C-alpha cells in the first residue's frame, strides 16, 4: 500500500523551519518506519569496525607446518562476525543465529588448512577438489577440512578487512566466483539456519582464508521461519547494500518452486520511472540456503536514491515495495518526511501537543534512545519508554516483521 505524499514545504511549516522554496515531492515515511531507520542506523553504528591483520586476528597463532596446529581466533573477531550476520538478518526479519564451539573449531581448522597449503583463491575450494594433502596435516584433519569447506561460505582477501567486511562481501555477493547465483547470500539469509561457525587464517601468500559454516544437517529439515526473502528487503533497505556494479538482487521462496525466468520490472514510485530488470536467472535447482526457489536479476540502470520508494514486480510470482535509507547514519542527509494526520492542516498539527504530533514524538523517541534518563517524565510513575512500548516500540528493537501482511504470491 502506498503512503500519501507531502511536500518539503509543508514539512517545513510543521517544524516552523524556514526552507528556501523547494516543492519537490518525495516518499513519506510513517513514524514507525522512521523509528526503524534510526534503529537500524544505531545498530549498524554500534557494530565493531576494527580492521584485522595477522597481528591482531589471533588469540593463539596457528602453526602451519610440521606439528600443525590451527590456533584460535580473537574472540572479538568471532563475535563481530556473528553480530554482522544477525544485523543483516534483522533487515529481512530473520531470527538470530549463534556460533557453536564445535563449528568454530571446525571452521578454524579448515581455514588453517587452506592457509597452510596457500589454497588457490581463484578456483573453487569447496571440498578442496584440486588440492593435495601435505604430510604434516593428518588424514582426519584433511577430511574435516574437505567436509567443512564443502558446507561453508568461503571468502579470500588480501586487504585488512574488518570482521564485518567479510560478511558484507558475502551478503552482497559481488565477488562470487560462480557468477550471479547469490549462493553465499542465500545461506546467510536462510530461513532455516540456526547455527554457524567462524574461522580465519593467513597464508604465506598474504591471503586471509575465511570460513563460515552454513549447511547443517539439522537445519535442512526445519520448518522455514518465513516464506519469502526478497533482496532488497520488503519495506526498508539500506541503499549501500542495493548498489554496486556487481551486486545483483534476488528473490528466495522457502517452500514454493518456480522454474521459470519471469519478467521483472522496477518502478520508482517517486519519479514514476519504470525500468526492466536484466540478466534474470533461475538457480532454484541449486538449493542454496535450503530454498526451493532462487531467482536473481540485475536492477540495470535503475536510479537508486535514499528516501525513494520502489515497487518490484516479479510477474506471476511476487510483488512488493520497499523504501531506501542510508545505513551509515553519520552521512545521512536524507529527509525522512512524515505525512500529516488525515484531514488536518499544517497549522493544526503545529498546535498539537508533543504526544499527538508524530514529528515531535519522534524527537522524544530519539532523545530517549540517546539519553534514557531524560525520558523519565516528572510526576508520573511510568517513563516515556514504557509508554512508547505500548505502541510497539522499545529502546533497542522495533517490530519489523510486517512482510506477511503484504505477501503476494501468485500461482
Coordinates of C-alpha atoms in Angstrom, one line a residue:
X1 CA 0.0 0.0 0.0
X2 CA 1.4 3.4 -1.0
X3 CA 1.6 6.2 1.5
X4 CA 0.2 9.7 0.9
X5 CA 2.9 12.2 -0.3
X6 CA 3.6 15.6 1.3
X7 CA 5.8 18.4 0.1
X8 CA 9.0 19.5 1.8
X9 CA 7.5 23.0 2.3
X10 CA 4.6 21.5 4.2
X11 CA 7.0 19.7 6.5
X12 CA 8.9 22.9 6.9
X13 CA 5.7 24.6 8.0
X14 CA 5.1 21.9 10.6
X15 CA 8.5 22.2 12.0
X16 CA 8.5 26.0 11.8
X17 CA 11.8 25.9 10.0
X18 CA 12.2 28.3 7.0
X19 CA 13.2 26.2 4.0
X20 CA 14.1 28.1 0.7
X21 CA 11.2 27.4 -1.7
X22 CA 11.5 23.8 -2.6
X23 CA 8.4 22.0 -3.7
X24 CA 9.7 18.6 -4.9
X25 CA 7.8 15.7 -3.5
X26 CA 9.4 12.6 -2.0
X27 CA 8.3 9.4 -0.3
X28 CA 6.7 9.8 3.1
X29 CA 7.7 7.6 6.0
X30 CA 5.4 6.6 8.8
X31 CA 6.7 7.4 12.3
X32 CA 7.2 3.7 12.9
X33 CA 9.4 3.5 9.7
X34 CA 11.5 6.5 10.8
X35 CA 12.0 4.8 14.1
X36 CA 13.1 1.7 12.4
X37 CA 15.5 3.6 10.1
X38 CA 17.1 5.2 13.1
X39 CA 17.2 1.9 15.0
X40 CA 19.0 0.2 12.1
X41 CA 21.4 3.1 11.8
X42 CA 22.1 2.9 15.5
X43 CA 22.7 -0.9 15.4
X44 CA 25.0 -0.5 12.4
X45 CA 26.9 2.3 14.0
X46 CA 27.5 0.2 17.1
X47 CA 28.9 -2.7 15.2
X48 CA 32.7 -3.2 15.7
X49 CA 34.6 -1.7 12.8
X50 CA 38.1 -2.9 13.9
X51 CA 40.3 -3.8 11.0
X52 CA 42.2 -7.0 11.3
X53 CA 45.6 -8.3 10.1
X54 CA 47.8 -11.2 11.1
X55 CA 49.0 -9.1 14.1
X56 CA 45.6 -8.9 15.8
X57 CA 43.3 -11.6 14.5
X58 CA 44.5 -14.5 16.7
X59 CA 44.2 -15.4 20.3
X60 CA 46.6 -18.2 19.5
X61 CA 48.7 -18.0 16.3
X62 CA 48.4 -21.2 14.1
X63 CA 51.4 -23.4 13.3
X64 CA 51.1 -24.2 9.6
X65 CA 54.0 -26.6 9.1
X66 CA 55.1 -29.7 11.0
X67 CA 53.2 -30.2 14.2
X68 CA 50.3 -28.5 12.5
X69 CA 48.0 -26.5 14.9
X70 CA 45.1 -24.5 13.7
X71 CA 45.4 -21.9 16.5
X72 CA 42.5 -19.8 17.7
X73 CA 40.8 -16.6 16.7
X74 CA 40.5 -13.5 18.8
X75 CA 37.0 -14.0 20.4
X76 CA 36.1 -10.4 19.4
X77 CA 36.6 -11.3 15.8
X78 CA 34.2 -14.2 16.0
X79 CA 31.6 -12.2 18.0
X80 CA 31.8 -9.3 15.5
X81 CA 31.1 -11.6 12.5
X82 CA 28.1 -13.1 14.3
X83 CA 26.9 -9.6 15.2
X84 CA 27.1 -8.6 11.5
X85 CA 25.3 -11.8 10.4
X86 CA 22.5 -11.1 12.8
X87 CA 22.3 -7.4 11.9
X88 CA 21.9 -8.3 8.2
X89 CA 19.4 -11.0 9.0
X90 CA 17.4 -8.5 11.0
X91 CA 16.9 -6.3 7.9
X92 CA 14.9 -9.2 6.5
X93 CA 13.0 -10.0 9.7
X94 CA 15.0 -13.2 10.2
X95 CA 15.9 -14.6 13.7
X96 CA 19.4 -14.5 15.1
X97 CA 21.8 -17.4 14.7
X98 CA 24.5 -18.5 17.1
X99 CA 28.0 -19.8 16.7
X100 CA 28.8 -23.1 18.4
X101 CA 32.2 -24.1 19.8
X102 CA 32.3 -27.2 17.7
X103 CA 31.5 -25.3 14.5
X104 CA 34.0 -22.6 15.4
X105 CA 36.7 -25.2 15.9
X106 CA 35.9 -27.0 12.7
X107 CA 35.9 -23.7 10.7
X108 CA 39.2 -22.6 12.2
X109 CA 40.9 -25.9 11.3
X110 CA 39.5 -25.6 7.8
X111 CA 40.8 -22.1 7.4
X112 CA 44.2 -23.1 8.8
X113 CA 44.4 -26.0 6.3
X114 CA 43.7 -23.7 3.4
X115 CA 46.3 -21.2 4.7
X116 CA 48.9 -23.9 5.2
X117 CA 48.6 -25.0 1.6
X118 CA 48.1 -21.5 0.3
X119 CA 45.0 -22.7 -1.5
X120 CA 44.4 -21.0 -4.9
X121 CA 41.9 -18.2 -4.2
X122 CA 40.8 -18.0 -7.8
X123 CA 39.4 -21.5 -8.2
X124 CA 36.6 -23.4 -6.4
X125 CA 37.8 -24.6 -3.0
X126 CA 34.6 -26.1 -1.7
X127 CA 35.7 -29.6 -0.8
X128 CA 39.3 -28.8 -1.7
X129 CA 38.8 -30.6 -5.1
X130 CA 42.1 -29.5 -6.6
X131 CA 44.4 -29.7 -3.6
X132 CA 46.6 -32.4 -2.2
X133 CA 47.1 -33.2 1.5
X134 CA 50.6 -32.4 2.8
X135 CA 52.2 -35.0 5.0
X136 CA 52.1 -32.7 8.1
X137 CA 48.3 -32.5 8.0
X138 CA 46.7 -35.7 9.3
X139 CA 44.1 -37.6 7.3
X140 CA 41.5 -36.8 9.9
X141 CA 42.1 -33.1 9.8
X142 CA 42.2 -33.1 6.0
X143 CA 38.9 -34.9 5.8
X144 CA 37.3 -32.4 8.2
X145 CA 38.6 -29.5 6.2
X146 CA 37.2 -31.1 3.0
X147 CA 33.8 -31.7 4.6
X148 CA 33.6 -28.2 6.3
X149 CA 34.7 -26.3 3.2
X150 CA 32.0 -28.1 1.2
X151 CA 29.4 -26.8 3.6
X152 CA 30.6 -23.3 4.3
X153 CA 30.7 -19.8 2.8
X154 CA 34.4 -19.1 1.9
X155 CA 36.0 -15.7 1.4
X156 CA 39.6 -14.9 0.5
X157 CA 41.1 -11.4 0.6
X158 CA 44.4 -9.7 1.0
X159 CA 43.2 -6.4 2.5
X160 CA 42.9 -5.5 6.2
X161 CA 39.2 -6.0 6.3
X162 CA 37.2 -5.8 9.4
X163 CA 35.4 -8.9 10.6
X164 CA 32.2 -7.4 9.3
X165 CA 33.5 -6.5 5.9
X166 CA 33.8 -10.3 5.2
X167 CA 30.1 -10.8 6.0
X168 CA 29.2 -7.7 3.9
X169 CA 31.1 -9.3 1.0
X170 CA 29.1 -12.5 1.4
X171 CA 25.7 -10.8 1.7
X172 CA 26.2 -8.5 -1.3
X173 CA 27.9 -11.5 -3.1
X174 CA 29.6 -9.2 -5.6
X175 CA 32.8 -11.2 -5.5
X176 CA 31.1 -14.6 -6.3
X177 CA 33.4 -16.7 -8.5
X178 CA 30.5 -18.7 -9.8
X179 CA 28.5 -15.6 -11.1
X180 CA 25.1 -14.3 -10.1
X181 CA 23.7 -17.3 -8.2
X182 CA 23.9 -15.3 -4.8
X183 CA 24.6 -18.6 -3.1
X184 CA 26.6 -17.0 -0.2
X185 CA 23.7 -14.6 0.4
X186 CA 21.1 -17.4 0.3
X187 CA 23.0 -19.3 3.0
X188 CA 23.4 -16.2 5.2
X189 CA 19.7 -15.4 4.9
X190 CA 18.4 -18.9 5.1
X191 CA 15.0 -19.2 6.7
X192 CA 16.2 -22.5 8.3
X193 CA 19.7 -21.5 9.5
X194 CA 20.1 -21.6 13.3
X195 CA 23.8 -22.2 14.0
X196 CA 27.1 -21.2 12.3
X197 CA 30.9 -21.4 12.9
X198 CA 33.6 -18.8 12.2
X199 CA 37.3 -19.5 11.1
X200 CA 40.1 -17.4 9.6
X201 CA 43.8 -17.8 9.0
X202 CA 46.5 -16.1 6.9
X203 CA 48.6 -18.0 4.4
X204 CA 52.2 -17.0 3.4
X205 CA 50.7 -15.6 0.2
X206 CA 49.1 -12.9 2.3
X207 CA 45.5 -14.1 1.9
X208 CA 43.1 -14.3 4.7
X209 CA 41.1 -17.5 4.3
X210 CA 37.7 -17.1 5.9
X211 CA 35.2 -19.9 6.6
X212 CA 31.6 -19.5 7.7
X213 CA 29.8 -22.8 8.4
X214 CA 26.3 -22.6 6.9
X215 CA 25.0 -26.0 5.8
X216 CA 23.9 -28.0 8.8
X217 CA 22.1 -31.4 8.6
X218 CA 19.7 -30.5 11.5
X219 CA 18.7 -27.2 9.8
X220 CA 17.8 -28.9 6.5
X221 CA 14.6 -30.4 7.8
X222 CA 13.4 -27.4 9.9
X223 CA 10.3 -25.6 9.1
X224 CA 11.1 -22.2 7.4
X225 CA 10.5 -19.3 9.7
X226 CA 9.1 -17.2 6.8
X227 CA 8.0 -18.0 3.3
X228 CA 9.9 -15.3 1.3
X229 CA 13.2 -13.4 1.5
X230 CA 13.5 -10.6 -1.0
X231 CA 16.7 -8.6 -1.7
X232 CA 16.2 -5.7 -1.4
X233 CA 14.1 -6.5 1.7
X234 CA 10.4 -5.5 1.9
X235 CA 9.6 -2.2 3.5
X236 CA 13.0 -0.7 4.3
X237 CA 16.5 -1.4 2.9
X238 CA 19.9 0.3 3.1
X239 CA 20.9 1.9 -0.2
X240 CA 24.5 0.9 0.4
X241 CA 23.6 -2.8 0.0
X242 CA 21.4 -2.3 -3.1
X243 CA 24.1 -0.5 -5.2
X244 CA 27.3 -1.7 -6.9
X245 CA 28.1 -2.8 -10.4
X246 CA 28.2 -6.5 -9.5
X247 CA 25.5 -6.5 -6.8
X248 CA 22.5 -8.5 -8.1
X249 CA 19.1 -8.6 -6.5
X250 CA 17.3 -11.8 -5.6
X251 CA 14.0 -13.5 -4.6
X252 CA 14.1 -16.6 -2.4
X253 CA 11.0 -18.8 -1.7
X254 CA 11.3 -21.2 1.2
X255 CA 8.7 -23.8 0.1
X256 CA 7.3 -22.9 -3.3
X257 CA 9.1 -23.9 -6.5
X258 CA 9.2 -21.6 -9.6
X259 CA 11.1 -23.0 -12.6
X260 CA 10.6 -20.1 -15.0
X261 CA 12.6 -16.9 -15.6
X262 CA 9.9 -14.3 -15.1
X263 CA 9.9 -10.7 -16.4
X264 CA 10.8 -8.2 -13.7
X265 CA 10.0 -4.5 -13.5
X266 CA 11.3 -1.9 -11.0
X267 CA 9.3 1.2 -10.6
X268 CA 10.5 4.3 -8.7
X269 CA 7.2 5.4 -7.1
X270 CA 8.6 9.0 -6.6
X271 CA 9.6 9.7 -10.2
X272 CA 7.2 7.2 -11.9
X273 CA 10.1 5.8 -13.9
X274 CA 9.9 2.1 -14.6
X275 CA 12.9 0.0 -15.7
X276 CA 13.2 -3.6 -16.7
X277 CA 15.5 -5.9 -14.8
X278 CA 18.2 -7.6 -16.9
X279 CA 20.2 -10.9 -16.6
X280 CA 17.2 -12.7 -14.9
X281 CA 18.3 -16.2 -13.9
X282 CA 16.8 -19.1 -12.0
X283 CA 19.1 -21.1 -9.8
X284 CA 16.3 -23.0 -8.0
X285 CA 17.9 -26.4 -8.7
X286 CA 21.0 -25.4 -6.7
X287 CA 19.1 -25.5 -3.3
X288 CA 21.3 -22.7 -1.8
X289 CA 20.1 -21.8 1.6
X290 CA 17.6 -24.7 1.5
X291 CA 15.3 -22.5 -0.6
X292 CA 13.0 -24.1 -3.2
X293 CA 13.2 -21.0 -5.5
X294 CA 16.2 -18.8 -6.2
X295 CA 15.7 -16.0 -8.8
X296 CA 18.4 -13.4 -9.4
X297 CA 18.4 -10.3 -11.5
X298 CA 20.2 -7.0 -12.1
X299 CA 18.4 -3.7 -11.5
X300 CA 20.2 -2.5 -14.6
X301 CA 20.2 1.3 -14.9
X302 CA 17.6 1.9 -12.2
X303 CA 18.5 5.1 -10.3
X304 CA 18.6 4.3 -6.6
X305 CA 18.1 7.2 -4.2
X306 CA 17.9 7.1 -0.4
X307 CA 14.4 8.3 0.6
X308 CA 12.7 6.9 -2.5
X309 CA 10.2 4.1 -2.6
X310 CA 10.3 1.3 -5.3
X311 CA 7.9 -1.3 -6.5
X312 CA 9.3 -4.7 -7.6
X313 CA 7.0 -6.8 -9.8
X314 CA 8.3 -10.3 -10.5
X315 CA 5.5 -11.0 -12.8
X316 CA 3.3 -14.0 -11.9
X317 CA 5.4 -14.7 -8.8
X318 CA 5.8 -11.9 -6.3
X319 CA 5.2 -8.1 -6.0
X320 CA 6.3 -5.8 -3.2
X321 CA 7.5 -2.3 -2.3
X322 CA 10.5 -1.0 -0.3
X323 CA 12.0 2.3 0.7
X324 CA 15.7 3.0 0.7
X325 CA 17.6 4.6 3.6
X326 CA 21.2 5.3 4.3
X327 CA 22.7 2.7 6.6
X328 CA 25.5 5.0 7.7
X329 CA 23.7 7.5 9.9
X330 CA 26.7 9.7 10.2
X331 CA 26.5 10.6 6.5
X332 CA 22.7 10.6 6.2
X333 CA 21.2 13.8 4.9
X334 CA 18.0 12.2 3.7
X335 CA 14.8 14.0 4.6
X336 CA 12.6 11.2 6.0
X337 CA 9.4 13.1 6.0
X338 CA 6.2 12.0 7.7
X339 CA 2.7 12.5 6.4
X340 CA 0.2 14.7 8.4
X341 CA -2.8 13.2 10.1
X342 CA -5.7 12.8 7.7
X343 CA -7.9 15.9 7.3
X344 CA -5.6 18.1 9.5
X345 CA -3.9 21.3 8.3
X346 CA -0.3 22.1 8.9
X347 CA -1.4 24.9 11.3
X348 CA -3.5 22.4 13.3
X349 CA -0.6 20.0 13.5
X350 CA 1.8 22.6 14.7
X351 CA -0.5 23.4 17.6
X352 CA -1.0 19.8 18.8
X353 CA 0.7 18.5 21.9
X354 CA 4.1 16.7 21.8
X355 CA 2.5 13.3 22.3
X356 CA 0.0 13.9 19.5
X357 CA 2.5 15.2 16.9
X358 CA 4.3 12.4 15.0
X359 CA 7.3 14.5 14.4
X360 CA 7.7 15.8 18.0
X361 CA 7.0 12.3 19.2
X362 CA 9.9 11.1 17.0
X363 CA 12.2 13.7 18.6
X364 CA 11.3 12.4 22.1
X365 CA 12.0 8.8 20.9
X366 CA 15.4 9.7 19.6
X367 CA 16.1 11.6 22.8
X368 CA 15.1 8.6 24.9
X369 CA 17.5 6.4 22.9
X370 CA 20.4 8.8 23.4
X371 CA 19.6 9.9 27.0
X372 CA 17.4 7.2 28.6
X373 CA 17.3 9.1 31.9
X374 CA 15.8 12.1 30.2
X375 CA 12.8 10.0 29.2
X376 CA 11.6 10.0 32.8
X377 CA 8.5 12.2 32.9
X378 CA 8.0 14.3 36.1
X379 CA 5.2 13.3 38.4
X380 CA 4.5 10.1 36.5
X381 CA 5.0 6.5 37.6
X382 CA 5.7 5.3 34.1
X383 CA 8.5 6.7 31.9
X384 CA 8.3 7.5 28.2
X385 CA 10.0 4.3 27.1
X386 CA 7.2 2.3 28.8
X387 CA 4.6 4.5 27.2
X388 CA 6.1 4.1 23.7
X389 CA 6.4 0.3 24.2
X390 CA 2.6 0.2 24.2
X391 CA 2.8 1.4 20.6
X392 CA 5.1 -1.4 19.6
X393 CA 8.4 0.3 20.3
X394 CA 11.3 -0.2 22.8
X395 CA 14.7 1.2 23.2
X396 CA 16.7 -1.4 21.3
X397 CA 14.2 -3.1 18.9
X398 CA 11.4 -2.2 16.7
X399 CA 8.8 -4.7 15.4
X400 CA 10.0 -5.4 11.8
X401 CA 8.0 -8.4 10.5
X402 CA 5.2 -6.7 8.6
X403 CA 6.1 -8.5 5.4
X404 CA 3.4 -11.2 5.7
X405 CA 0.7 -8.6 5.6
X406 CA 1.6 -7.7 2.1
X407 CA 2.6 -11.1 0.8
X408 CA 1.6 -11.6 -2.8
X409 CA 2.5 -15.0 -4.3
X410 CA 0.5 -15.9 -7.3
X411 CA 0.2 -19.4 -8.8

